[in-house]
Short mmCIF file of C-alpha atoms and ligand atoms in Angstrom, two decimals:
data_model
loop_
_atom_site.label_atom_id
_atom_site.label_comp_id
_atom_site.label_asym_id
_atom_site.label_seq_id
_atom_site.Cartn_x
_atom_site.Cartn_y
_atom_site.Cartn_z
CA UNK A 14 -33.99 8.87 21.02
CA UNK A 15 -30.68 9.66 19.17
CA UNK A 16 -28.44 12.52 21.79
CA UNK A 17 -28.57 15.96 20.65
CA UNK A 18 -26.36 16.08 17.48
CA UNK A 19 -23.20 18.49 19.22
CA UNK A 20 -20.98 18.14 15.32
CA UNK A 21 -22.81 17.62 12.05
CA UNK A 22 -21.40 17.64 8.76
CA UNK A 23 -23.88 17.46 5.96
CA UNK A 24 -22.26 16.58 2.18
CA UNK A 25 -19.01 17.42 2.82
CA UNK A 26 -16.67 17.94 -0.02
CA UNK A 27 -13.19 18.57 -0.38
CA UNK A 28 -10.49 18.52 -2.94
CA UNK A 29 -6.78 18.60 -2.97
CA UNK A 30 -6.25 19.54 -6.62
CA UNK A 31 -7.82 16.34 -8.42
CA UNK A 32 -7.57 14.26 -5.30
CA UNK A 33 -11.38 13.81 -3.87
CA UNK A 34 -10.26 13.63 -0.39
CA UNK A 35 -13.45 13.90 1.54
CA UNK A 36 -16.55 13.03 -0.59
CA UNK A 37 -20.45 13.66 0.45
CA UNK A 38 -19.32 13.09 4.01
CA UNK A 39 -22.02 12.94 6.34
CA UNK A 40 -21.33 12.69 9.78
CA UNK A 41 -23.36 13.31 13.10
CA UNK A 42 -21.91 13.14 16.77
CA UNK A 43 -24.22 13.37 19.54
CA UNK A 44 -23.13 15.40 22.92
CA UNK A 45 -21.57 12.60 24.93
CA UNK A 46 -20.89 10.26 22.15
CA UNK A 47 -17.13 8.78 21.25
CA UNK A 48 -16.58 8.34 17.95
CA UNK A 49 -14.06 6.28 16.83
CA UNK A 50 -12.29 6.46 12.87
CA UNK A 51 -10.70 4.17 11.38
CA UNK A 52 -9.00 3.27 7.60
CA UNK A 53 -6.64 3.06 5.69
CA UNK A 54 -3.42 5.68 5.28
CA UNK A 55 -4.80 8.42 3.20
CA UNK A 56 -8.85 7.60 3.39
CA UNK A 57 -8.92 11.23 4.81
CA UNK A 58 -8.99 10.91 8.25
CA UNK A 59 -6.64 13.66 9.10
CA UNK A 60 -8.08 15.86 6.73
CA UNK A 61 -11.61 15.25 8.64
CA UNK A 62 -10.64 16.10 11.92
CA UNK A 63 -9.00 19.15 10.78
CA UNK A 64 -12.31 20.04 9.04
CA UNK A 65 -14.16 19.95 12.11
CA UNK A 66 -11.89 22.60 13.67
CA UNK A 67 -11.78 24.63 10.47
CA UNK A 68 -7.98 24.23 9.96
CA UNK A 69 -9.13 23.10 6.44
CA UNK A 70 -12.01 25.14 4.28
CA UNK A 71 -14.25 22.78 3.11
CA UNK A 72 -15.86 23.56 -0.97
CA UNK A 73 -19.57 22.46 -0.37
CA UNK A 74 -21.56 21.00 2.28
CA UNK A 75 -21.50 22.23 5.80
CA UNK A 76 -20.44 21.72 9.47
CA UNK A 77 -22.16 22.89 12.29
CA UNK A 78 -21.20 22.67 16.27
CA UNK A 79 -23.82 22.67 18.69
CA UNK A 80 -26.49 24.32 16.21
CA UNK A 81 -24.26 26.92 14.58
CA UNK A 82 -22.14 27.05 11.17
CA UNK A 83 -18.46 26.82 11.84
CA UNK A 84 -17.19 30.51 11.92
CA UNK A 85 -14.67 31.38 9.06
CA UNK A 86 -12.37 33.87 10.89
CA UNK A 87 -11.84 36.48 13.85
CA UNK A 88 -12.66 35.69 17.45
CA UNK A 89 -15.47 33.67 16.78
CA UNK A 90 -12.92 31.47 15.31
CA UNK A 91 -10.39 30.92 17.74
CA UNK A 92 -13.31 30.52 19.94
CA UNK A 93 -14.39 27.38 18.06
CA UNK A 94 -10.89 26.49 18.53
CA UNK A 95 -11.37 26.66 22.25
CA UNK A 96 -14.26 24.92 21.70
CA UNK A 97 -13.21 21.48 19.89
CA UNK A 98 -9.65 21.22 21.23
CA UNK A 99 -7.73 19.05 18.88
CA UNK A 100 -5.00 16.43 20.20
CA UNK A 101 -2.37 15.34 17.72
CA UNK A 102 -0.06 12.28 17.13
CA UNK A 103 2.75 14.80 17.34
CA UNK A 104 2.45 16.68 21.24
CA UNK A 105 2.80 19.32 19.91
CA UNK A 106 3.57 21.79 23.34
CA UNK A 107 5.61 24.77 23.62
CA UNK A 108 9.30 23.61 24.26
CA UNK A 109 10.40 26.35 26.42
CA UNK A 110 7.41 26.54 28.32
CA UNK A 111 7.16 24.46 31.36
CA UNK A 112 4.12 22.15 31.75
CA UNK A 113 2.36 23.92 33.88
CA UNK A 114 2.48 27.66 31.45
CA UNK A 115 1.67 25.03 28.53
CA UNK A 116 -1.32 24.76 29.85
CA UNK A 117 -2.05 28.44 31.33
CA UNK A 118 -1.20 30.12 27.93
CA UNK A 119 -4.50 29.62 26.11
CA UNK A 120 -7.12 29.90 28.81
CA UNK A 121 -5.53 33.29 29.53
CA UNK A 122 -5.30 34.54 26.17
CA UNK A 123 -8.21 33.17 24.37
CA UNK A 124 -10.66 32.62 27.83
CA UNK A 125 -9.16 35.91 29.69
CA UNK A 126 -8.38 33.77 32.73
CA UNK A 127 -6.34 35.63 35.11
CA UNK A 128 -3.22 33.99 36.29
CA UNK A 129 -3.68 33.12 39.60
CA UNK A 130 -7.02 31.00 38.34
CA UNK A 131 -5.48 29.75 35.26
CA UNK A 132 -2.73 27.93 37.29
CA UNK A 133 -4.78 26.87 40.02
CA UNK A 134 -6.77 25.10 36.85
CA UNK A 135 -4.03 23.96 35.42
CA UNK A 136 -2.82 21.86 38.70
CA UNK A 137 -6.34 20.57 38.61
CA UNK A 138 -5.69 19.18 35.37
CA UNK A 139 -2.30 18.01 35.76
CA UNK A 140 -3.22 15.87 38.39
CA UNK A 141 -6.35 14.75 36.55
CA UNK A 142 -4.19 13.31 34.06
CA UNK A 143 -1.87 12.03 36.56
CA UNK A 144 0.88 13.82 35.99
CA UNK A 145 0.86 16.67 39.75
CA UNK A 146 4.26 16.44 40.32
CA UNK A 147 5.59 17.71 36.80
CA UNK A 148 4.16 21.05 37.04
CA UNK A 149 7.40 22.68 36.59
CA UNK A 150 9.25 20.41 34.29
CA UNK A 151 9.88 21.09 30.57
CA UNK A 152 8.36 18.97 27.92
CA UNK A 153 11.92 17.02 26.91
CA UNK A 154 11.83 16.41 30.23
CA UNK A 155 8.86 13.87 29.90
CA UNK A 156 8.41 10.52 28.51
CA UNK A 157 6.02 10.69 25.39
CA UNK A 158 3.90 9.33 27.39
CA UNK A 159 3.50 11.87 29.74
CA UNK A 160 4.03 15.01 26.89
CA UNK A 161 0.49 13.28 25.20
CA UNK A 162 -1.24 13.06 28.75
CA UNK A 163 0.06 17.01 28.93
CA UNK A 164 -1.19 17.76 25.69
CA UNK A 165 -4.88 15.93 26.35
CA UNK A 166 -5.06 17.84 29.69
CA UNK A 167 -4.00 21.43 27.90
CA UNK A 168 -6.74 21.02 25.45
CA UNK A 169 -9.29 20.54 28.28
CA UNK A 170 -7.74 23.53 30.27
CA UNK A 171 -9.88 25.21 27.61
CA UNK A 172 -13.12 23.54 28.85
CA UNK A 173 -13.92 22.50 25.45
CA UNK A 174 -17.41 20.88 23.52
CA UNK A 175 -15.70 17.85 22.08
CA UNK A 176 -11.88 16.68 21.52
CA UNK A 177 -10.87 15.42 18.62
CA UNK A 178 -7.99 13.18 18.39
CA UNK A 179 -5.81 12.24 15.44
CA UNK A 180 -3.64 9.49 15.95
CA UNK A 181 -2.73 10.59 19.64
CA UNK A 182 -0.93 7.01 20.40
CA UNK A 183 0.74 6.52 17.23
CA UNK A 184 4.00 8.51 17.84
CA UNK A 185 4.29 6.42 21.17
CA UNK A 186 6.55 3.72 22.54
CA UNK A 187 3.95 0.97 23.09
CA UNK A 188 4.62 0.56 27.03
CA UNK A 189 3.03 4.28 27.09
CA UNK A 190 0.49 4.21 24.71
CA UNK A 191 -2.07 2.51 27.55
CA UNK A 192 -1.41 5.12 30.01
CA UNK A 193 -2.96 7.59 27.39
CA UNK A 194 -5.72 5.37 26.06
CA UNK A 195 -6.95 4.94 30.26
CA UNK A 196 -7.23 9.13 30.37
CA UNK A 197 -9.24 9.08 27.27
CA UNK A 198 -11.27 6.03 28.49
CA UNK A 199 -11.66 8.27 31.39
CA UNK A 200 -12.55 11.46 29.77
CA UNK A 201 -15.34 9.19 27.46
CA UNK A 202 -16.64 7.67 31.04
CA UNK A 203 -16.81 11.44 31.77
CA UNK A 204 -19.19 11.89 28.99
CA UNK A 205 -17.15 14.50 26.84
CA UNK A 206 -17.92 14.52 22.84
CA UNK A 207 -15.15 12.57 21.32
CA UNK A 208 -13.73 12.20 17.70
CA UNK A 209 -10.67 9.55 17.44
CA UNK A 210 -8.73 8.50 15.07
CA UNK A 211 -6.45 5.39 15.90
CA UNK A 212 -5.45 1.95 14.49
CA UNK A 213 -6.17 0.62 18.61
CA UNK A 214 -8.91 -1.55 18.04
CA UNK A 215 -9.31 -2.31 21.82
CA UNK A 216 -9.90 1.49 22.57
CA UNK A 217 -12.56 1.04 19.66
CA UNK A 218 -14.21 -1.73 21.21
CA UNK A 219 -14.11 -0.91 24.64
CA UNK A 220 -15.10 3.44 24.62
CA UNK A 221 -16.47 3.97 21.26
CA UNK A 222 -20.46 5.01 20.58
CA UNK A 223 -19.69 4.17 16.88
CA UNK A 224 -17.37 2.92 14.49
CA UNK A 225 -16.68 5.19 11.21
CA UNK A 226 -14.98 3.31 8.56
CA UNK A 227 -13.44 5.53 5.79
CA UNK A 228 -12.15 4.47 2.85
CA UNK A 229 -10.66 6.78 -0.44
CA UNK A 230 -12.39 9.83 0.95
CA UNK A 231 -15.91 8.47 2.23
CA UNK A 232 -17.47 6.89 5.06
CA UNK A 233 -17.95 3.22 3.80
CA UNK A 234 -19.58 2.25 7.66
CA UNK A 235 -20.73 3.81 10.75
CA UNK A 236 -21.75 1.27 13.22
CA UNK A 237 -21.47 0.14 16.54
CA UNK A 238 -18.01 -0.99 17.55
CA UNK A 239 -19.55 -4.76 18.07
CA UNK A 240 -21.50 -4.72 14.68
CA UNK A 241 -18.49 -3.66 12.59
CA UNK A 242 -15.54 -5.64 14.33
CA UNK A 243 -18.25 -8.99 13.84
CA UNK A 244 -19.49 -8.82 10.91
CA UNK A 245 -17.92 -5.62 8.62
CA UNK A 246 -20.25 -5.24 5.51
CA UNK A 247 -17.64 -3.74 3.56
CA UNK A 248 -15.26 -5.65 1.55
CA UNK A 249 -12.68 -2.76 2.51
CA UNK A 250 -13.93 -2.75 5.97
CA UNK A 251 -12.71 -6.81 6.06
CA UNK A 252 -9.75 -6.42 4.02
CA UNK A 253 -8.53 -3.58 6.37
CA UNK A 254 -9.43 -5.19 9.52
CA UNK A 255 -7.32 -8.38 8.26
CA UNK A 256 -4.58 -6.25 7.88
CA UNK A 257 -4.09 -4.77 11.24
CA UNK A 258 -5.87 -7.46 13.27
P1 ADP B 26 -5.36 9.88 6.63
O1 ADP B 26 -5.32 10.73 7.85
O2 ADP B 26 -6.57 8.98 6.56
O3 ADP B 26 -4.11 9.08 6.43
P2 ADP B 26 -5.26 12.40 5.21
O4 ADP B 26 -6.51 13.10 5.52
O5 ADP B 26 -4.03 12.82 5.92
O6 ADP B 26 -5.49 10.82 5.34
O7 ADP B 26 -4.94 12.51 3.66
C1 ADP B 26 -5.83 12.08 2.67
C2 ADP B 26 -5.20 12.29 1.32
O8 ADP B 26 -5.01 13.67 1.09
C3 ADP B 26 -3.84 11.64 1.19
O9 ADP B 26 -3.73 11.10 -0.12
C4 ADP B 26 -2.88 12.79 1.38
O10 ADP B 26 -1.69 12.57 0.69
C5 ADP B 26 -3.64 13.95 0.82
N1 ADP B 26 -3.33 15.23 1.47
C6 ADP B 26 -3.42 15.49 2.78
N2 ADP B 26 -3.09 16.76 3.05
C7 ADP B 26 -2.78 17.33 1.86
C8 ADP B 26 -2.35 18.65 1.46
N3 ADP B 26 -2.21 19.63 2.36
N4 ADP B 26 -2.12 18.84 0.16
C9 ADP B 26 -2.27 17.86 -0.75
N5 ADP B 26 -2.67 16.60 -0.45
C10 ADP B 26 -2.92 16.34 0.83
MG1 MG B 27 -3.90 10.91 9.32
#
């Protein structure tokens, strides 16, 4: 039996002004499940991810998480943003915040920790990730490494459904992009609902469910990592896997 579907998206359509950039997309991810896209630049990868956590609109089809139609505003928004905490190529954590408040800001804003309980989480998480000792540092401070291993960990001080990833290894020096791809193998052995996006076909062999192959706005495959890397059906799937293989 196929898991409980936790994201859906059912004919999915967007536009950028006369550029189809997601067409018909259907999509399930099961609770548990690590999904893995790949394709070329511009096949609207980005543009799906942000979909799922409603930092696009989308014109016609629909997404639903865990049972229920995205939100389009208001609390019950920023509590689907809690929900499917997004991790980007680009850390993206407050500067002038140290680690440790980087990760204590949302959970007491959004989730109405108090402090003392927020922080004692977010030591939790720091040293889940591997990373105790920099409580009190300030992002520059850290390798890139270490800001993307912050980042992962302040998305799941929000406790959320699923992560979605875009890119998260691309921005790094590659003696630190393993040290990430090991806390997301981790957080997959874990059993949380993963989206990725990434051109690291060993992560995508080794922690993926399934394999979604997009190409010029649609999902051309969605397979298991073993059926697509052996024997793609897609002539785009092959020519693409030639390229960064
Ligand atoms: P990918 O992540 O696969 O590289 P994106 O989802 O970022 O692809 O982009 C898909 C296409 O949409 C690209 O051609 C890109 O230039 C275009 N695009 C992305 N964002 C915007 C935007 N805000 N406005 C106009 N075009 C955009
Ligand atoms: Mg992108």
């Amino acid at each position: 039996m196929a898991a409980e579907a936790l994201i859906e998206l059912r004919g999915v359509n967007k536009h950028y002004g006369t550029l189809h950039v997601l067409q018909d997309i259907d999509l399930t991810v099961g609770r548990g499940e690590v999904v893995v896209v790949i394709g070329p630049s511009g096949s609207g990868k980005s543009t799906l991810c942000r979909a799922i956590n409603r930092l696009e609109t989308i014109e016609s089809g629909s997404i639903h998480l865990d049972g229920r139609p995205l939100p389009a505003e208001g609390r019950a928004l920023a509590q689907l943003r809690a929900d499917v905490g997004m991790v980007f190529q680009s850390f993206n954590l407050f500067a002038h915040k140290t680690v440790l408040a980087n990760l204590m800001l949302a959970p007491m804003k959004v989730r109405k920790q108090r402090k003392e309980e927020a922080a004692q989480r977010a030591r939790e998480l720091l040293d889940r990730v591997g990373l105790a000792s920099q409580a009190d540092k300030y992002p520059a401070q850290l390798s890139g490494g270490q800001q993307q291993r912050v980042a992962i960990a302040r998305a799941l001080a929000m406790e959320p459904k699923a992560l979605l990833f875009d890119e998260p290894t691309s921005a790094l020096d590659p003696e630190m992009i393993n040290e990430v791809l090991e806390v997301m193998r981790q957080l997959a052995r874990e059993g949380m609902t993963m989206v990725v996006v990434t051109h690291e076909m060993g992560f995508a062999r080794s922690a993926a469910n399934r394999v979604v192959f997009m190409a010029d706005g649609r999902i051309v495959e969605d397979r298991t990592p073993e059926d697509f890397f052996t024997a793609p059906r897609s002539e785009r799937a092959r020519d693409f896997l030639s390229k960064i293989l």
